[in-house]
mmCIF file of C-alpha atoms in Angstrom:
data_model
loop_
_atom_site.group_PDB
_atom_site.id
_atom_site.type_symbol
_atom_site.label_atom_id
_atom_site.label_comp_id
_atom_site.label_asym_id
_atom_site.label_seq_id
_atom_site.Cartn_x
_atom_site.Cartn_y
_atom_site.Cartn_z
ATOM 1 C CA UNK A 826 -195.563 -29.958 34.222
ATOM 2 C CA UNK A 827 -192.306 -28.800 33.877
ATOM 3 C CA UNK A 828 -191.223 -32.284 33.056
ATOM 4 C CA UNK A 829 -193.804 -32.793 29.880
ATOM 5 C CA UNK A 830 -192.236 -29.148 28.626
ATOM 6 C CA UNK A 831 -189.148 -30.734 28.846
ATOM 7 C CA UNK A 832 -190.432 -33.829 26.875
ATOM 8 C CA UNK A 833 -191.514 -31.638 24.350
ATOM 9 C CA UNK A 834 -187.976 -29.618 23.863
ATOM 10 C CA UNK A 835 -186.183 -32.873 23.799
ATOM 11 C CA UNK A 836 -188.627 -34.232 20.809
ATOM 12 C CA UNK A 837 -189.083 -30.741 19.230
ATOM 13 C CA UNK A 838 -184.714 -30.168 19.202
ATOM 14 C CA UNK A 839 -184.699 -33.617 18.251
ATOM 15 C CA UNK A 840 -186.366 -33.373 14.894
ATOM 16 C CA UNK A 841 -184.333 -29.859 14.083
ATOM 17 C CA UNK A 842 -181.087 -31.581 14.529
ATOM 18 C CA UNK A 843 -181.798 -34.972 12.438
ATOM 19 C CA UNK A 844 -183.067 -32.307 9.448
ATOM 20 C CA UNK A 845 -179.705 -30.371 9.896
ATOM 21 C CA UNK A 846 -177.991 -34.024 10.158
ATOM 22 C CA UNK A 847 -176.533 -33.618 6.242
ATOM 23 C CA UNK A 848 -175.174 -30.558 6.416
ATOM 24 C CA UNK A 849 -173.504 -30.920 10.029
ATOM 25 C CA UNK A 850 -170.662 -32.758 8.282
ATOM 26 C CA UNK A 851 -167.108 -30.867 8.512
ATOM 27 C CA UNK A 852 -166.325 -28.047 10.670
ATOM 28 C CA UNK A 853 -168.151 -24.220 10.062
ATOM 29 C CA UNK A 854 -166.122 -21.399 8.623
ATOM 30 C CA UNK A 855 -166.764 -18.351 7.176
ATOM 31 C CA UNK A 856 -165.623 -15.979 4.124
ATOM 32 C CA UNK A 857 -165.140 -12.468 3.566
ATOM 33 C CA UNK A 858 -166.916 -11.408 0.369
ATOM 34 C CA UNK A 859 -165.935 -7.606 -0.893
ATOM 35 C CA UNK A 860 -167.928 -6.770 -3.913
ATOM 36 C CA UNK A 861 -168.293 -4.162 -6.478
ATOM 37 C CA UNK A 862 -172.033 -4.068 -7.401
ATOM 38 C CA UNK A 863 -171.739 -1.103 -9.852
ATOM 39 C CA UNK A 864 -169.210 1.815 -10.172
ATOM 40 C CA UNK A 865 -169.137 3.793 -7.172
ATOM 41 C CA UNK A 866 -171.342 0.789 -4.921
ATOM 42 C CA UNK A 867 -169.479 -1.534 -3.436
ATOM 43 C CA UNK A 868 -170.511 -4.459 -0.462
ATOM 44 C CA UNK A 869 -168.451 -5.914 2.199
ATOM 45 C CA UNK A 870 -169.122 -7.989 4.530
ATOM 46 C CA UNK A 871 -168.541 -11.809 6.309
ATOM 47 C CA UNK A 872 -170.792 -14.786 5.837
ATOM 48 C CA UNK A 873 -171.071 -17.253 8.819
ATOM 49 C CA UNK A 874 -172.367 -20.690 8.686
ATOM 50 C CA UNK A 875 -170.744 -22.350 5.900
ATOM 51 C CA UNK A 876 -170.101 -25.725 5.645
ATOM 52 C CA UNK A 877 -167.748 -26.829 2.564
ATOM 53 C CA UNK A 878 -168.997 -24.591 -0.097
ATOM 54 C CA UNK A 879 -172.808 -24.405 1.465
ATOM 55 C CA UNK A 880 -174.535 -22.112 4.057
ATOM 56 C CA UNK A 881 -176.081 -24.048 6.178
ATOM 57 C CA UNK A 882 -178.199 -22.764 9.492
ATOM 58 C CA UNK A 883 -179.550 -24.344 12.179
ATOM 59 C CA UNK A 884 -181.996 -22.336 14.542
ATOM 60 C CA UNK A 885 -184.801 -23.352 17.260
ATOM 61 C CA UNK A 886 -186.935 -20.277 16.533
ATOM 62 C CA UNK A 887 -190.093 -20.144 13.968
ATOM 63 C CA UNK A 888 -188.920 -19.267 10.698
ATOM 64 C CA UNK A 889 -189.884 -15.452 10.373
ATOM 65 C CA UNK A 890 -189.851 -13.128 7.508
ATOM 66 C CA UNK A 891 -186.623 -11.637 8.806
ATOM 67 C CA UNK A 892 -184.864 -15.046 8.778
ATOM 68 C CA UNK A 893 -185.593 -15.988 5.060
ATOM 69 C CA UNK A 894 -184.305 -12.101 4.403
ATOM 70 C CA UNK A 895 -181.239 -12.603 5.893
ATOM 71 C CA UNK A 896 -180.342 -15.910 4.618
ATOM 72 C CA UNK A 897 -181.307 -14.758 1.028
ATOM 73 C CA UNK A 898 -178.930 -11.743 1.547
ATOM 74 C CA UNK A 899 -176.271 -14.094 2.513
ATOM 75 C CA UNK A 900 -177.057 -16.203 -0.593
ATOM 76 C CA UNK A 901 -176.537 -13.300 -2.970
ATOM 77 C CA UNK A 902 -173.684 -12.257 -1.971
ATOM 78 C CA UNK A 903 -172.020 -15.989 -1.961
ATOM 79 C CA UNK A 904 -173.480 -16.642 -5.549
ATOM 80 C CA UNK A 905 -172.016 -12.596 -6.849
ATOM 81 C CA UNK A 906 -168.565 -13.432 -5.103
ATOM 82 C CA UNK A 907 -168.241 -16.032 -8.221
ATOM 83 C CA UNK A 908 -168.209 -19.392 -5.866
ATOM 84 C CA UNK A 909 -169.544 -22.232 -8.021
ATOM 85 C CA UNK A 910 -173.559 -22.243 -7.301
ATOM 86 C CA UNK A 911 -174.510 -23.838 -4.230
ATOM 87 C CA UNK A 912 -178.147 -24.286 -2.359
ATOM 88 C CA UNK A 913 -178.213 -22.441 0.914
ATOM 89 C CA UNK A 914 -180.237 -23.625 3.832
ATOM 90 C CA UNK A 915 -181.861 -22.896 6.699
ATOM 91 C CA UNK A 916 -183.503 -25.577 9.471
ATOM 92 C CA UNK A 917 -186.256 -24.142 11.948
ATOM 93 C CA UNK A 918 -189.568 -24.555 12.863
ATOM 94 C CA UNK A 919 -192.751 -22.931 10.685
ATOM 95 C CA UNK A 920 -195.621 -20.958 11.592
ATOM 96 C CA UNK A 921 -196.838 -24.286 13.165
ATOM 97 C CA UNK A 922 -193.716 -25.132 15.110
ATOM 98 C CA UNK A 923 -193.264 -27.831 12.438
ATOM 99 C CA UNK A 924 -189.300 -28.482 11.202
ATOM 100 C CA UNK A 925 -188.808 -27.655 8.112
ATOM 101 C CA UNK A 926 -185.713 -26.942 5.285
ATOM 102 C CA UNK A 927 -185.655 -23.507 4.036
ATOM 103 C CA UNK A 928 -183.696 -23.903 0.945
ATOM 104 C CA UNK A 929 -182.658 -21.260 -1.710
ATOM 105 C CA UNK A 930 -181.295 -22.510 -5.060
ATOM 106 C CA UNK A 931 -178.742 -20.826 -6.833
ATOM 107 C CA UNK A 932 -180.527 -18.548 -9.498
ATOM 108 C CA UNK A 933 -178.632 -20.629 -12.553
ATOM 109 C CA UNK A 934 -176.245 -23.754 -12.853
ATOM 110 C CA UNK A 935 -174.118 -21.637 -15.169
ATOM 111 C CA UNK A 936 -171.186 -19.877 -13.066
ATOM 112 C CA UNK A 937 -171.707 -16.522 -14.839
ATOM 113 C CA UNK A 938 -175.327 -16.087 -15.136
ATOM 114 C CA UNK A 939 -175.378 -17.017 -11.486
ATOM 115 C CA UNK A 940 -172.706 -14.318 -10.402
ATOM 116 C CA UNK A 941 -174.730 -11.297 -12.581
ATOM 117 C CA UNK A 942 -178.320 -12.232 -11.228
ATOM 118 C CA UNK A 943 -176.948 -12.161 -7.717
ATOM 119 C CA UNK A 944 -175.468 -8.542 -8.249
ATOM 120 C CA UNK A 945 -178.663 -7.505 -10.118
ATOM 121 C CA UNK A 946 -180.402 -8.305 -6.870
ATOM 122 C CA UNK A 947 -177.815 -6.925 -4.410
ATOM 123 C CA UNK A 948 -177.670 -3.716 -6.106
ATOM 124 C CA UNK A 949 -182.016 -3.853 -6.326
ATOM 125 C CA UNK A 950 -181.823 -4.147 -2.917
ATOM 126 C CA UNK A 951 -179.377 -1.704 -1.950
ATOM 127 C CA UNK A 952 -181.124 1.425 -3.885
ATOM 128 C CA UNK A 953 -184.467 0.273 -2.282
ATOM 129 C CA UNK A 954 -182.145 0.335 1.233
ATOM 130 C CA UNK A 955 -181.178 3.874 0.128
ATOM 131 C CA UNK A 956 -184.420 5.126 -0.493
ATOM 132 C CA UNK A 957 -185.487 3.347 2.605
ATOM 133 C CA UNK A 958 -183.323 5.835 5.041
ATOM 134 C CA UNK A 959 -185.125 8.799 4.218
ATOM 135 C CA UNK A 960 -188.305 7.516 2.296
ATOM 136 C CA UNK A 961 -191.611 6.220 4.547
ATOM 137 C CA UNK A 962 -191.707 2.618 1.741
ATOM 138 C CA UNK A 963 -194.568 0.581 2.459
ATOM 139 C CA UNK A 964 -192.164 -2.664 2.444
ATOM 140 C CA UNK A 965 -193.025 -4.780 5.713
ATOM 141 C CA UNK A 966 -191.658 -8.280 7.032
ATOM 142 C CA UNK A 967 -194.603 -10.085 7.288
ATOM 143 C CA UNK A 968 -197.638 -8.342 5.359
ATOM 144 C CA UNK A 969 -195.391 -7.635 2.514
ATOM 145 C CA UNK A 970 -194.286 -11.261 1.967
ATOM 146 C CA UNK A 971 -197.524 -13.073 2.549
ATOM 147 C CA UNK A 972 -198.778 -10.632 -0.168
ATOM 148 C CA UNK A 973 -195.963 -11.616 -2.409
ATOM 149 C CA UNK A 974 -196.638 -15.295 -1.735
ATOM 150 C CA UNK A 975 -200.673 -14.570 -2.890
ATOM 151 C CA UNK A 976 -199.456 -12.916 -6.248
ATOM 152 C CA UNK A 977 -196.150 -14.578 -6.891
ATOM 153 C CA UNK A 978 -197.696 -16.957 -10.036
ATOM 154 C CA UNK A 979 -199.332 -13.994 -11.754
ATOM 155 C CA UNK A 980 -198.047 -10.590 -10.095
ATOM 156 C CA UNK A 981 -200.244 -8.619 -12.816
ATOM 157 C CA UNK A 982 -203.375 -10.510 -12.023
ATOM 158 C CA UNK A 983 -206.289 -8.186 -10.240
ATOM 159 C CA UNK A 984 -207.832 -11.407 -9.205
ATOM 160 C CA UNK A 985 -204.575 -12.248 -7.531
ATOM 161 C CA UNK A 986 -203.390 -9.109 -6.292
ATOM 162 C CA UNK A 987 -207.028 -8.996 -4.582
ATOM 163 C CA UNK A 988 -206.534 -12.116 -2.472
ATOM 164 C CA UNK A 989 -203.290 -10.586 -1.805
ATOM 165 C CA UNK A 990 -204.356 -7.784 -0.165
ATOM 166 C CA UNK A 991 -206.716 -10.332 1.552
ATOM 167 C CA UNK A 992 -203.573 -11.905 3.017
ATOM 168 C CA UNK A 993 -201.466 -9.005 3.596
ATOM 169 C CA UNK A 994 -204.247 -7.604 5.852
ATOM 170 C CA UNK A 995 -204.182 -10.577 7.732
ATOM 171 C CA UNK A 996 -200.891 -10.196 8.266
ATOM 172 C CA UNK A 997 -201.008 -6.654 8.691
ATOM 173 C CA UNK A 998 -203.124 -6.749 12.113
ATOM 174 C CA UNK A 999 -203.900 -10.127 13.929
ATOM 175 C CA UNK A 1000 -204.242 -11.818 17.368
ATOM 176 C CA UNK A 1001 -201.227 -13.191 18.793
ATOM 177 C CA UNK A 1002 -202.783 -15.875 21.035
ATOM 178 C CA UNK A 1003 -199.408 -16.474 22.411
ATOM 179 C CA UNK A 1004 -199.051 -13.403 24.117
ATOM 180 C CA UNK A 1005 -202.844 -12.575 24.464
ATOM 181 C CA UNK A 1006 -202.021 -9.224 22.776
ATOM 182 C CA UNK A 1007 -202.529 -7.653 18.880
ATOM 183 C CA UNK A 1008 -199.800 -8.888 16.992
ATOM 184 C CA UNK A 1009 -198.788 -7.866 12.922
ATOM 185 C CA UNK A 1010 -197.016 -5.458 11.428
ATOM 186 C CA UNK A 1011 -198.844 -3.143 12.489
ATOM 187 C CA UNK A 1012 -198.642 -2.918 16.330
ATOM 188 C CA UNK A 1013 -194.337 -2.293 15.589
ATOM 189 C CA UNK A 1014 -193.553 0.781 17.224
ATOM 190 C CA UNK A 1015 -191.501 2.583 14.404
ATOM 191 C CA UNK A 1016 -194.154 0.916 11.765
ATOM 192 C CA UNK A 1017 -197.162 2.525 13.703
ATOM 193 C CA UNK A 1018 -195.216 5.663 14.303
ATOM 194 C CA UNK A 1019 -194.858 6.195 10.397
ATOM 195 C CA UNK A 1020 -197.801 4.676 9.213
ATOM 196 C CA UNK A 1021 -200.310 5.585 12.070
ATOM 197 C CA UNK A 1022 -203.931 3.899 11.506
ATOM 198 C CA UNK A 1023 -203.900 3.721 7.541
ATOM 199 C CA UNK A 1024 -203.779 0.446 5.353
ATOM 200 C CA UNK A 1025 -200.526 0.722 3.480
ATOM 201 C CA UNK A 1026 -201.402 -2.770 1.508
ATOM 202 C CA UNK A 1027 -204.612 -0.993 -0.235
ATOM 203 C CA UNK A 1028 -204.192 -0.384 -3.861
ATOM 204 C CA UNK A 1029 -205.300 3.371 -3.070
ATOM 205 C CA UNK A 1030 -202.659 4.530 -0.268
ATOM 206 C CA UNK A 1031 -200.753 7.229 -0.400
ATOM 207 C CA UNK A 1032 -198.104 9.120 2.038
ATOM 208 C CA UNK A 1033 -197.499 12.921 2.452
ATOM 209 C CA UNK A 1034 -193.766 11.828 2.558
ATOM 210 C CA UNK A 1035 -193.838 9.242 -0.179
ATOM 211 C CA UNK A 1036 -193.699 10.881 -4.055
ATOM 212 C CA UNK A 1037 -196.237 9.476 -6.152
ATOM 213 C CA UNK A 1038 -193.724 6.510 -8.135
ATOM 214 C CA UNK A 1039 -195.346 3.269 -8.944
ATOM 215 C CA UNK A 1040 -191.902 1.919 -8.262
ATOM 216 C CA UNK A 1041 -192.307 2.325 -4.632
ATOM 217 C CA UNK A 1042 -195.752 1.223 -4.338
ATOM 218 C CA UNK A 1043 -196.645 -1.426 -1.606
ATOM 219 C CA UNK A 1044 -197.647 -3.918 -4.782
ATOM 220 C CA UNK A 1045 -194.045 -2.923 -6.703
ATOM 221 C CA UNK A 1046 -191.859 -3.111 -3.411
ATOM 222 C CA UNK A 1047 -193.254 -6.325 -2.375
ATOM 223 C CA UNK A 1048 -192.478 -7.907 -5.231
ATOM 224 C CA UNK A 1049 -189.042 -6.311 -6.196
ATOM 225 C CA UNK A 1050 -187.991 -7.925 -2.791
ATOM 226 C CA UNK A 1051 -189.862 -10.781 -2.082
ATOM 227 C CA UNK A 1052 -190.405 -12.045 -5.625
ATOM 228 C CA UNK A 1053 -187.071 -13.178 -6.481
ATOM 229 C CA UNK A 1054 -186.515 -14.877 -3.204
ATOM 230 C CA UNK A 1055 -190.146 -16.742 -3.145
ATOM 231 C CA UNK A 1056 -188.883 -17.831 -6.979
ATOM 232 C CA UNK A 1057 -186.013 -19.861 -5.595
ATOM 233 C CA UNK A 1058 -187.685 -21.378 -2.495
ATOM 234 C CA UNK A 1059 -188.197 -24.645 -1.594
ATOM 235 C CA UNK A 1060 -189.557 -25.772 1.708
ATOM 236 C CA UNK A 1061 -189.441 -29.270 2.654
ATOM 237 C CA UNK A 1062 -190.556 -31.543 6.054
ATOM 238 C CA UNK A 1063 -188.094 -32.815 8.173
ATOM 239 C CA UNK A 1064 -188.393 -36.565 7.320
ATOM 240 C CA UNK A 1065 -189.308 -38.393 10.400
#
């Protein structure tokens, strides 16, 4: 038994490290990026995993929501530190334990453009950060992106935004057969502690602690951080 798991590590790793093959070339470094976003916000911070002028990352574990939200912070702030515009990747396993490339493209070939959409996005997400420390938002890893996924062709559609909601609820309470337990969003601790036994996805949710703002609607967050990101996406198989 313990030999055929084995087996399947060996073959599994295998395939992970032949898709991260091309971008294993040269040693890994780092950079420092300091940036002003606006008058009076600035970011700081260091971004690992670069190899020549790429991020490149290399991880066993299924590519979750958090992972793509960490690279594409990463991203943004390499393309608003003014580098020249460079695809960023990430190797792991899907949903379906498959190997895959996660790859964001820059947001334009032109230096410039590139720089000011990144810090358009770094500041969006920032103020929704903000707003986040003291606000209930009905922004979640999972349910939020698989409903920005449904809608991302036509966010204004009702049609759309219905199968959606379809999706987010799947991801919003589920079975996780690996653990024999409810799995989700949902069944977080600090999640369930805010949100308690209401359906934050439905078009008709409100919060006692949330003002009533379109802006920071389930529908409007979702797509402010998820859109972007889901725009410059491209996930390929690891050629055998």
């Amino acid at each position: 038994l313990g030999e055929r798991a084995l087996q399947t590590l060996h073959h599994e790793t295998g395939e992970l490290l032949q898709g991260f093959g091309p971008f294993a070339k040269g040693a890994e470094t780092f950079v420092d990026v300091h940036l002003t976003l606006r008058p009076g916000l600035s970011l700081a911070g260091r971004v690992m995993n670069l190899r020549g002028s790429r991020l490149a990352r290399l991880q066993y574990a299924k590519c979750r929501s958090k992972h793509l939200l960490e690279l594409w912070v990463d991203h943004l702030a390499l393309q608003a530190s003014g580098r020249a515009p460079a695809t960023s990747t990430l190797v792991a396993r899907d949903k379906n334990k498959v190997p895959n490339l996660f790859c964001l493209d820059p947001l334009s070939d032109d230096l410039v453009t590139n720089q000011a959409e990144a810090i358009k996005h770094l500041e969006m997400l920032v103020q929704i950060m903000q707003r986040g420390s003291h606000l209930p938002l009905p922004l979640f890893p999972e349910t939020s992106r698989a409903y920005a996924h449904a809608i991302t062709s036509d966010p204004e559609s009702a049609a759309k935004q219905a199968a959606g909601r379809n999706k987010a609820a799947q991801a919003w309470s589920n079975h996780n057969f690996a653990t024999g337990r409810p799995g989700g969003d949902s069944v977080d601790p600090a999640i369930k502690r805010l949100f308690e036994d209401t359906l934050p996805y439905e078009a008709n949710f409100t919060h006692p602690g949330l003002p009533p703002d379109d802006d920071l609607s389930f529908h409007a967050l979702s797509q402010q951080v998820w859109g972007p990101l889901l725009n410059t996406l491209q996930t390929l198989k690891v050629s055998a």
